[in-house]
Coordinates of C-alpha atoms in Angstrom, one line a residue:
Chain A
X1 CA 27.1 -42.1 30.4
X2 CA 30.0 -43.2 32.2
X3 CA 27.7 -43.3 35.7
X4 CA 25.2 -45.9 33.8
X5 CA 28.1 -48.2 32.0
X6 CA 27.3 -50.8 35.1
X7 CA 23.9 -51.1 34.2
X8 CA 22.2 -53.0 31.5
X9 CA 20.1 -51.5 28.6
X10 CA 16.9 -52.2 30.5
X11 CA 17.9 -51.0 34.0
X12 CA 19.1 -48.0 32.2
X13 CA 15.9 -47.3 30.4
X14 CA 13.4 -48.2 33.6
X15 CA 15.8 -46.2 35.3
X16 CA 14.7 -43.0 34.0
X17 CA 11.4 -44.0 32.6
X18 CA 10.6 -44.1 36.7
X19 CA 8.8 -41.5 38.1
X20 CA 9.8 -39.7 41.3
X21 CA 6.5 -40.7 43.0
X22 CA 5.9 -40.8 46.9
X23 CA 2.7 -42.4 48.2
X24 CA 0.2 -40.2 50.2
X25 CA -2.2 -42.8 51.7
X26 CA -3.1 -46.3 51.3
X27 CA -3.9 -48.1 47.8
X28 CA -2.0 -47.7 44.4
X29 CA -4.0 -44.6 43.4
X30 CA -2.7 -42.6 45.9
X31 CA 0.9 -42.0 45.1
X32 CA 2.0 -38.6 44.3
X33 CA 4.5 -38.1 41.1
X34 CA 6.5 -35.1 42.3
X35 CA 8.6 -34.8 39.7
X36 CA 5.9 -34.1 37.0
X37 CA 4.0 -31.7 39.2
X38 CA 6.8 -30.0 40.3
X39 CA 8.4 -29.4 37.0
X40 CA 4.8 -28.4 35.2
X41 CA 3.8 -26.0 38.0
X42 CA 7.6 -24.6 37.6
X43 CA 7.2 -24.4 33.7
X44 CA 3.3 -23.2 34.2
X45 CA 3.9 -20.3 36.9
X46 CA 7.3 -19.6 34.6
X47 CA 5.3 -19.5 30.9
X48 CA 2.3 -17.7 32.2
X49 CA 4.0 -15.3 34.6
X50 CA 6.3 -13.9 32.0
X51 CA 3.0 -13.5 29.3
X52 CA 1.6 -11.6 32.3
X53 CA 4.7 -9.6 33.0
X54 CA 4.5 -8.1 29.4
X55 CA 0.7 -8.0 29.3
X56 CA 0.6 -6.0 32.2
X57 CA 3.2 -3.6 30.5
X58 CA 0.9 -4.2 27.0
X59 CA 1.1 -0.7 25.3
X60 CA -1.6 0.1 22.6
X61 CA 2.0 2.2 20.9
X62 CA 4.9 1.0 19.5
X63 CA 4.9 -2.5 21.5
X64 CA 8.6 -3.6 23.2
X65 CA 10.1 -6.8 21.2
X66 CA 8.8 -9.0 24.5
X67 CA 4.9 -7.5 23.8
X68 CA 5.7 -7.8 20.0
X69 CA 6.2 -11.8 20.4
X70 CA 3.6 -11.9 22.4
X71 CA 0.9 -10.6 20.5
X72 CA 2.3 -13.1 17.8
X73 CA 1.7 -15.5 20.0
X74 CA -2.0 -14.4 21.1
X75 CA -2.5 -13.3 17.8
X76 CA -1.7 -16.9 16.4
X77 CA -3.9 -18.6 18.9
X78 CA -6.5 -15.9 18.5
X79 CA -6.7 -16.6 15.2
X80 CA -7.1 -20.3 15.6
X81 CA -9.8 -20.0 17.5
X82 CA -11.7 -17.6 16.2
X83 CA -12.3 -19.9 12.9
X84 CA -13.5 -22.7 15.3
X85 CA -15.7 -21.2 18.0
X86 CA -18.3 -18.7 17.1
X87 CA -19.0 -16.7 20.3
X88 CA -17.9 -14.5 22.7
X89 CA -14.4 -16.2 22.6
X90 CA -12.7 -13.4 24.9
X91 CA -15.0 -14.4 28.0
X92 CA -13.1 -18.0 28.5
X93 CA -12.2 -20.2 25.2
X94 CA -9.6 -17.9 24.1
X95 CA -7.5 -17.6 27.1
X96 CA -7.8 -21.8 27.9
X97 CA -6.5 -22.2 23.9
X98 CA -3.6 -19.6 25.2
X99 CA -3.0 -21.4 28.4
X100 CA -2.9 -24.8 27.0
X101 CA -1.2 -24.0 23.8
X102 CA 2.1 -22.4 25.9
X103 CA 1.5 -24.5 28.7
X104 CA 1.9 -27.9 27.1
X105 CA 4.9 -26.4 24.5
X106 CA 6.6 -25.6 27.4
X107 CA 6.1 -29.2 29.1
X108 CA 6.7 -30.8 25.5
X109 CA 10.2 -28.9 25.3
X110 CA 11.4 -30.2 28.7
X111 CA 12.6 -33.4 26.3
X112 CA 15.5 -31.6 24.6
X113 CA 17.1 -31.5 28.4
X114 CA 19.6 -34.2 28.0
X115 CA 18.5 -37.4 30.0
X116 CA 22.1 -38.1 31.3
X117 CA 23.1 -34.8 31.8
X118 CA 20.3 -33.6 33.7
X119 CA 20.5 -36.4 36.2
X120 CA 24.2 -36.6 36.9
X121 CA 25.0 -32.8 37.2
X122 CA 21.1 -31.3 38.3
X123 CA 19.0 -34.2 39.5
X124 CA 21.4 -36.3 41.3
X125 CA 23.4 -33.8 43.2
X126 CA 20.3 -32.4 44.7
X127 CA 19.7 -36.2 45.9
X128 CA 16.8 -37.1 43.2
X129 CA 17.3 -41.1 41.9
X130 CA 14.4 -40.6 40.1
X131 CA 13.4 -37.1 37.7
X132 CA 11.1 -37.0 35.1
X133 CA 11.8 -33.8 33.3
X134 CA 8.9 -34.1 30.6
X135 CA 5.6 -34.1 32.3
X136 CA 3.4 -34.8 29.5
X137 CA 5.6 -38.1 29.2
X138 CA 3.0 -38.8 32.3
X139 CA -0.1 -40.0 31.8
X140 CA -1.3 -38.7 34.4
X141 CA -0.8 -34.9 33.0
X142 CA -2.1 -35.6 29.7
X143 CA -5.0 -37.0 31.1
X144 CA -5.6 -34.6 33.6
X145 CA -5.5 -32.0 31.2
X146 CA -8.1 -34.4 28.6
X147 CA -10.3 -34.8 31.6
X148 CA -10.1 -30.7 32.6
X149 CA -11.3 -30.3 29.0
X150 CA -13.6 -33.2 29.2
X151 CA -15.6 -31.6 32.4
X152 CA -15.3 -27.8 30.7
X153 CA -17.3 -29.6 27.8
X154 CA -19.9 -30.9 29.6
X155 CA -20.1 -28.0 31.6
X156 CA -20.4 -25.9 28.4
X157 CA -23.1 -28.3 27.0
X158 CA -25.2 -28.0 29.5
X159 CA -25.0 -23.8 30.5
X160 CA -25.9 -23.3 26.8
X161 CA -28.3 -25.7 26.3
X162 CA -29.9 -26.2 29.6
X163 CA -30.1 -30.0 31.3
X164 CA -32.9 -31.3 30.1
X165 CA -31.6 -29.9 26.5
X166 CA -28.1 -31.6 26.9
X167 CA -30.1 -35.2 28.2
X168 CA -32.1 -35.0 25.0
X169 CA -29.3 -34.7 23.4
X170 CA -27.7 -37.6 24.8
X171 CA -30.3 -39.4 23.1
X172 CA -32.3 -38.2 20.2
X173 CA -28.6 -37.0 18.9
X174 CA -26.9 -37.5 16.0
X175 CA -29.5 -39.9 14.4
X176 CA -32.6 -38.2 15.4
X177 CA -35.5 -39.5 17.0
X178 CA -39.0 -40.4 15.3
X179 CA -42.0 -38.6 16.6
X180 CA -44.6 -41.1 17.5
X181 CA -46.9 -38.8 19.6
X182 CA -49.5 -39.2 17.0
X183 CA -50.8 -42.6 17.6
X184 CA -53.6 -42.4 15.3
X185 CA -51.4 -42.3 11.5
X186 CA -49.2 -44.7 10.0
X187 CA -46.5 -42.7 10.4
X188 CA -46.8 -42.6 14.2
X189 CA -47.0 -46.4 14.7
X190 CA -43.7 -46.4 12.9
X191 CA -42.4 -44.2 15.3
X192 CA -43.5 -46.5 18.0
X193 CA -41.4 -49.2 17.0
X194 CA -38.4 -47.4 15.9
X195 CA -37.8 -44.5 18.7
X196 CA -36.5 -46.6 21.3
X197 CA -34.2 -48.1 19.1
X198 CA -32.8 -44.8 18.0
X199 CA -33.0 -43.9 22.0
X200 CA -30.5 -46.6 22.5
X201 CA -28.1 -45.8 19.1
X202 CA -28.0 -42.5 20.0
X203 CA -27.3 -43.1 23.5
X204 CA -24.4 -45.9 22.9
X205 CA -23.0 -43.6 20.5
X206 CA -22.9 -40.4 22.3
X207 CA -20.9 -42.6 25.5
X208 CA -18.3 -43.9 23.2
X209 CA -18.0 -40.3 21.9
X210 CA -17.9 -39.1 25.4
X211 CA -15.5 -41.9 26.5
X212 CA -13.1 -41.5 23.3
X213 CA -12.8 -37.9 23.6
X214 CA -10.3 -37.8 26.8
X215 CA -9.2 -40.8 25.9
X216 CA -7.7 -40.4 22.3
X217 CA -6.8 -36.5 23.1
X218 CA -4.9 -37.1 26.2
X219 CA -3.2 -40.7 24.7
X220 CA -2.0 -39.0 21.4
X221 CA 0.1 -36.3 22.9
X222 CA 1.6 -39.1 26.0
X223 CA 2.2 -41.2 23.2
X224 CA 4.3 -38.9 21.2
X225 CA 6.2 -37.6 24.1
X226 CA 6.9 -41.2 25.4
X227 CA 8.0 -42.4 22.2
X228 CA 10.4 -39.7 21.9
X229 CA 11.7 -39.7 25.6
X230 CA 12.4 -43.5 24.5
X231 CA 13.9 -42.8 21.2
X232 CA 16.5 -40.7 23.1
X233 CA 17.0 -42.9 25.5
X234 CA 18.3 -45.8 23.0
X235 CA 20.3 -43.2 21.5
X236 CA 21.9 -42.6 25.1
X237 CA 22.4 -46.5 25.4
X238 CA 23.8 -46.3 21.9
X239 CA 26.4 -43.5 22.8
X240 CA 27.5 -45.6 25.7
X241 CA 29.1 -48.5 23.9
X242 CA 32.1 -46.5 22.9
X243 CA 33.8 -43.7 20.7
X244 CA 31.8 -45.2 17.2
X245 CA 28.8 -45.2 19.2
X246 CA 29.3 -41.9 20.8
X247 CA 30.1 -39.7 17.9
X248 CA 27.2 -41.3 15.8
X249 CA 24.8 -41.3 18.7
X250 CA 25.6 -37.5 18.8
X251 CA 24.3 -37.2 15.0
X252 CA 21.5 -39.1 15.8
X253 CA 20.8 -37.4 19.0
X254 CA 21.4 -33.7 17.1
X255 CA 19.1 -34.9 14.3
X256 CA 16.5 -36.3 16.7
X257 CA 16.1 -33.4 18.6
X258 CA 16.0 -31.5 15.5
X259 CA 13.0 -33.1 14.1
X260 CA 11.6 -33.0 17.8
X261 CA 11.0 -29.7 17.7
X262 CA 8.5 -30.2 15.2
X263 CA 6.9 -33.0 17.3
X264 CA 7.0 -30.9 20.3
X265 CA 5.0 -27.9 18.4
X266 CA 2.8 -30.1 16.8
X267 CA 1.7 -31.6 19.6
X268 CA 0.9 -28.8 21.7
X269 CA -1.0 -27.1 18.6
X270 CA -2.9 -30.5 18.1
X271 CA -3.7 -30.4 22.0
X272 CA -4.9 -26.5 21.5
X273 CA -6.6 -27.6 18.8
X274 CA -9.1 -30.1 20.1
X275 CA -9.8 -27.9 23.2
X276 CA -11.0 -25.5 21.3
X277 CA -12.7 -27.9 18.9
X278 CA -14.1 -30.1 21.7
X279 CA -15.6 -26.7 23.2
X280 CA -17.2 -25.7 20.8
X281 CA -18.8 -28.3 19.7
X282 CA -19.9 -28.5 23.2
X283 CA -21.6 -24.8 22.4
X284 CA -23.6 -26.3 19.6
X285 CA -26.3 -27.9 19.2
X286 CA -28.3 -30.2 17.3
Chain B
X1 CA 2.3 -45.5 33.8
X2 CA -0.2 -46.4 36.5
X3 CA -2.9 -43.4 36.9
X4 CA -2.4 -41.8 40.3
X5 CA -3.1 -39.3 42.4
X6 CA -1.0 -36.9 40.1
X7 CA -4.0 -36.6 38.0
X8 CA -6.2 -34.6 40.0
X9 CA -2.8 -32.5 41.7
X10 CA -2.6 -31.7 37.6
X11 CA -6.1 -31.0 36.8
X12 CA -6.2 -28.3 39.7
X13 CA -2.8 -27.3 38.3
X14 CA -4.7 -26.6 35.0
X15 CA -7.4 -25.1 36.2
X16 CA -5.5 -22.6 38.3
X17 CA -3.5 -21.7 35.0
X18 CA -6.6 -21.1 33.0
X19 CA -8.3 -19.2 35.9
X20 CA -5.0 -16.7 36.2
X21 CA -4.8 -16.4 32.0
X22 CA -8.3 -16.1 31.7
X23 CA -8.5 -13.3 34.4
X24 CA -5.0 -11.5 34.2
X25 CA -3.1 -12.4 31.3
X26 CA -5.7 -12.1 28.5
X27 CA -7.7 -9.0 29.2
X28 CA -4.9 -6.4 29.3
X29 CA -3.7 -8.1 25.9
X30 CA -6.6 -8.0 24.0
X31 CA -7.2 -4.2 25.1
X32 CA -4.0 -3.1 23.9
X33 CA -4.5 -5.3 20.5
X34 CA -7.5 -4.0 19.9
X35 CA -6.7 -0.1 20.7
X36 CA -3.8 -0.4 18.4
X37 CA -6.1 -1.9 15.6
X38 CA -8.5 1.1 16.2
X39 CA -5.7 3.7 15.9
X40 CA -4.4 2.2 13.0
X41 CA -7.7 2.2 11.0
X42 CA -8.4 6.0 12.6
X43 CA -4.7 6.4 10.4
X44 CA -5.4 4.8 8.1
X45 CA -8.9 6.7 7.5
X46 CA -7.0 9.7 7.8
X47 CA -4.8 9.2 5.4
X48 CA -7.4 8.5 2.9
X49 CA -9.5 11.6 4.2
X50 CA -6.3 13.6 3.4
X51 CA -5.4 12.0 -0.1
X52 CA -9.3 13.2 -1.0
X53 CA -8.7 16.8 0.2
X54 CA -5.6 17.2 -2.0
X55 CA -7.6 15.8 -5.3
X56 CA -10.1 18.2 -4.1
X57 CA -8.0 21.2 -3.9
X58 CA -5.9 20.5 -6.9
X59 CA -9.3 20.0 -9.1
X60 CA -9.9 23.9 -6.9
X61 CA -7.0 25.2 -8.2
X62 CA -6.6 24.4 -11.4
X63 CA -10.9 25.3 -12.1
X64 CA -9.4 28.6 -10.2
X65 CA -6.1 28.8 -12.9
X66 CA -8.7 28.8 -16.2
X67 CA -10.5 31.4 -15.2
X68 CA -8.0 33.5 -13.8
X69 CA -6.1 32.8 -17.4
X70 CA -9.5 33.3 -19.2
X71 CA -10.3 36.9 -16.8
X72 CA -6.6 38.1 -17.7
X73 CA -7.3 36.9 -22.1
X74 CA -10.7 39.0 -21.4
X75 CA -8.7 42.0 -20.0
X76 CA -6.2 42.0 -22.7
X77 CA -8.5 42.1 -25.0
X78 CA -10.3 45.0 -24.3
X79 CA -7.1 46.6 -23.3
X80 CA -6.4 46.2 -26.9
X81 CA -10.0 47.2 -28.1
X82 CA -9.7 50.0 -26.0
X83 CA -5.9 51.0 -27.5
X84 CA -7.0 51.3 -30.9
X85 CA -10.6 52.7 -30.3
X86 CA -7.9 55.8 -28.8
X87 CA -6.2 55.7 -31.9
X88 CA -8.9 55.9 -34.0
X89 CA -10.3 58.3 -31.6
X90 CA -6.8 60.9 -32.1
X91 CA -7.0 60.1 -35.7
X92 CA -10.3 61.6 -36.4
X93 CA -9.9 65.0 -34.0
X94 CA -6.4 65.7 -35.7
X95 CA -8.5 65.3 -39.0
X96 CA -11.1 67.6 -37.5
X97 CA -9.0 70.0 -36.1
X98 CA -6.3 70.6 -39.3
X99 CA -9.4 71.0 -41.7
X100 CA -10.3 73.8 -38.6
X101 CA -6.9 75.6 -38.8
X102 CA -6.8 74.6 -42.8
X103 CA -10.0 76.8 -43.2
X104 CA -9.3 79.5 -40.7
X105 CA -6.2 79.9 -42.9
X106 CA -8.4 79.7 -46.3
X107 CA -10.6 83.1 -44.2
X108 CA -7.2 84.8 -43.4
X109 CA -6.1 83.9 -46.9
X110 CA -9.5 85.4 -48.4
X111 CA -9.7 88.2 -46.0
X112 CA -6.3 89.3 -46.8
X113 CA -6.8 89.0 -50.6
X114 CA -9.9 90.8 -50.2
X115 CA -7.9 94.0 -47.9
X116 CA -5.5 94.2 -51.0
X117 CA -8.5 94.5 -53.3
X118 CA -10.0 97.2 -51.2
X119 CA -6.9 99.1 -50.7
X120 CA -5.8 98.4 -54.8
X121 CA -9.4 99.5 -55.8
X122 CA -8.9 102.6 -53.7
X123 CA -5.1 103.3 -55.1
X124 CA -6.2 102.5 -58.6
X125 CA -9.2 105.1 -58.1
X126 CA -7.1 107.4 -56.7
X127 CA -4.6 107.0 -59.5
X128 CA -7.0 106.9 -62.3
X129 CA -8.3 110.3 -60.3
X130 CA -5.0 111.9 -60.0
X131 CA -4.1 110.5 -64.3
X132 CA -7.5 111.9 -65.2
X133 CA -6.9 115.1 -63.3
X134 CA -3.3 115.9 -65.3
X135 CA -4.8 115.1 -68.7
X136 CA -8.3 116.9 -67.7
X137 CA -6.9 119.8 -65.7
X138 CA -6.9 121.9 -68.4
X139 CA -10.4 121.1 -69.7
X140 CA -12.5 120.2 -67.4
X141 CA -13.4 121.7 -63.9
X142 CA -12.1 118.7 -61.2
X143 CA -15.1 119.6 -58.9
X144 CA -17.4 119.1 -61.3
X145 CA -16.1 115.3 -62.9
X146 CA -14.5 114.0 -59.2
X147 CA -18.2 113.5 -58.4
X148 CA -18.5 111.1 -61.6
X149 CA -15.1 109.7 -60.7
X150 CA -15.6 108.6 -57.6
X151 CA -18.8 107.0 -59.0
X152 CA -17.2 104.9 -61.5
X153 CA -14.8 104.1 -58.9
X154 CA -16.8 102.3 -56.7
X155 CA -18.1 100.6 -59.7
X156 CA -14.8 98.8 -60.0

């Protein structure tokens, strides 16, 4: 703390709530955030490499600890899965859940580093200003990810049920449509009237689902990783102002960081969960 | 928090992750899961296959027991029938053959009582003969009354 005594509580917080980003061509969209790339392709290649180390050892005996964890794991997401999606879940929608399940846990935990000591003794030496160690504190990963799924769902929608299946979809779904090819009955002249009414609630309704799917599954986990970079940021400004604050913001910080675990978890399972949820529902139709 | 570039460096990040799980990591997991589930219900199976045989062989062996008790009751009891139908068997030629020696003994007995008679007869004639012959000698001629002797004697 002793490094950020000369700033005030707001430098100190914008100060590591900035992101190590370079620009890589003209125009505010094209700036690069190296630290949150860097650290989830680290934590990615790290997470997913060591699963495939022991899978590629996987014994059908007695398995090593390494393979028994493992299977715990797979069999946990396996499991989750399985009660969701009813298909051939091995081909693709298993392995995404496992990916973005251990993935995102792994990007979620980056938030017990300690802020302070991570940048004065890691960050800083190796001449970084700026390090973000959490990437899904970026919106930019959380909605990469929410926009992955997002295209994987539409992609989904329409191999199972064809184009023209998923366009009538799009608009004689979920209210229905009324059938008014039979001009001659009553019946039909109702339909007349009321189909292209229901074209136009179905359709509104299926873009604000389509537009609120990313949106609320890549916002909810950023939001909960922000708020809890933040929350252990004020306990860092807290721990500055002196002995008091530094032996309580130590049993704050300890107790934070215990109940973020739960957060952290949580949050990636949540994140699993709508992938799967979001395909699947993608493989069904109405 | 300005959306940037980053996004789509991530997104191709993801997707490369998914492509290596769903290609490399998964597979070789599942297989081994699922072999190990198969070997363990084969056990499993096994184990109840065995557990049937036993029942089955100890319903075998005691079914086997009974009648090997009830063979060996059978056996005694004719072993016993048998016994005493010997018995009985030695009782009755032991009667039969002391009532043989009994009256082989009875003939000896008779035959000898009836030698004594012959050879008495034959002294008492002979006596008689020689008493008669004293008193008679005088009187009467022996040739003459030995003829009527001998006569009565075999009367006797």
């Amino acid at each position: 703390m002793a490094t950020e005594q000369a700033l005030t509580p707001s430098e100190y917080i914008t100060h590591h709530l900035t992101f190590n980003s370079k620009p890589i061509g003209d125009g505010s969209f094209w700036m690069l955030n190296y630290d949150s790339l860097i650290m989830s392709v680290i934590l990615g290649v790290l997470v997913m490499g060591l699963i495939w180390w022991v899978a590629r050892g996987a014994t059908s005996g007695v398995p090593s600890k390494g393979q028994a964890f493992v299977e715990l794991v797979f069999g946990f997401v396996d499991e989750q899965v399985k009660n969701i999606f009813h298909g051939d879940r091995h081909s693709f929608i298993a392995p995404t859940a496992l990916t973005v399940f251990l993935w995102v846990l792994a990007m979620n935990a980056m938030d017990f580093l300690p802020v302070d000591v991570m940048h004065h003794f890691v960050y800083a030496p190796l001449g970084l200003e700026h390090w973000r160690s959490v990437p899904t504190s970026d919106i930019n990963t959380t909605f990469a990810l929410a926009l992955a799924v997002w295209l994987l769902m539409i992609f989904f929608s329409i191999k199972v049920k064809g184009l023209g299946g998923w366009i009538h979809e799009l608009f004689c779904a979920p209210f229905g449509s009324a059938k008014f090819f039979k001009p001659k009955s009553a019946m039909g002249f109702v339909g007349l009237i009321l189909s292209p009414l229901l074209f136009v609630a179905n359709f509104a309704f299926n873009i604000i689902e389509y537009v609120s799917k990313p949106l609320s599954h890549s916002l909810r986990l950023f939001g909960n990783m922000y708020a809890g970079e933040v929350i252990f940021l004020l306990i860092g400004l807290w721990a500055a102002t002196g002995l008091t604050g530094t032996i309580f913001g130590a049993i704050l910080g300890a107790g934070w960081s215990i109940f973020h675990i739960l957060i952290v978890a949580l949050q990636a399972f949540i994140f699993m969960m709508l992938t799967v949820v979001y395909l699947a529902m993608a493989h069904e139709s109405h | 928090m300005n959306i940037n570039f980053t996004l789509i460096a991530q997104a191709i990040a993801f997707a490369v992750l998914i492509w290596f799980t769903v290609k490399f990591v998964w597979p070789p997991l599942l297989k081994a899961i699922e072999t190990r589930q198969k070997e363990i219900a084969d056990g499993l199976a096994a184990a109840a296959d065995g557990r049937n045989a036993l029942d089955v062989a100890a319903k075998k062996s005691e079914v086997t027991l009974n009648e090997a008790k009830q063979k060996a009751s059978e056996i005694i009891g004719q072993a016993e029938k048998r016994g005493s139908q010997i018995v009985e068997e030695a009782k009755t030629t032991a009667k039969v053959e002391g009532d043989r020696i009994l009256a082989g003994a009875k003939a000896e007995i008779d035959q000898e009582v009836n030698r004594a008679k012959e050879s008495l007869r034959s002294q008492v004639s002979a006596l008689a003969i020689a008493g008669a012959e004293k008193i008679l000698r005088k009187e009467i001629d022996g040739k003459v009354h030995s003829e009527m002797l001998s006569k009565l004697a075999a009367e006797l």
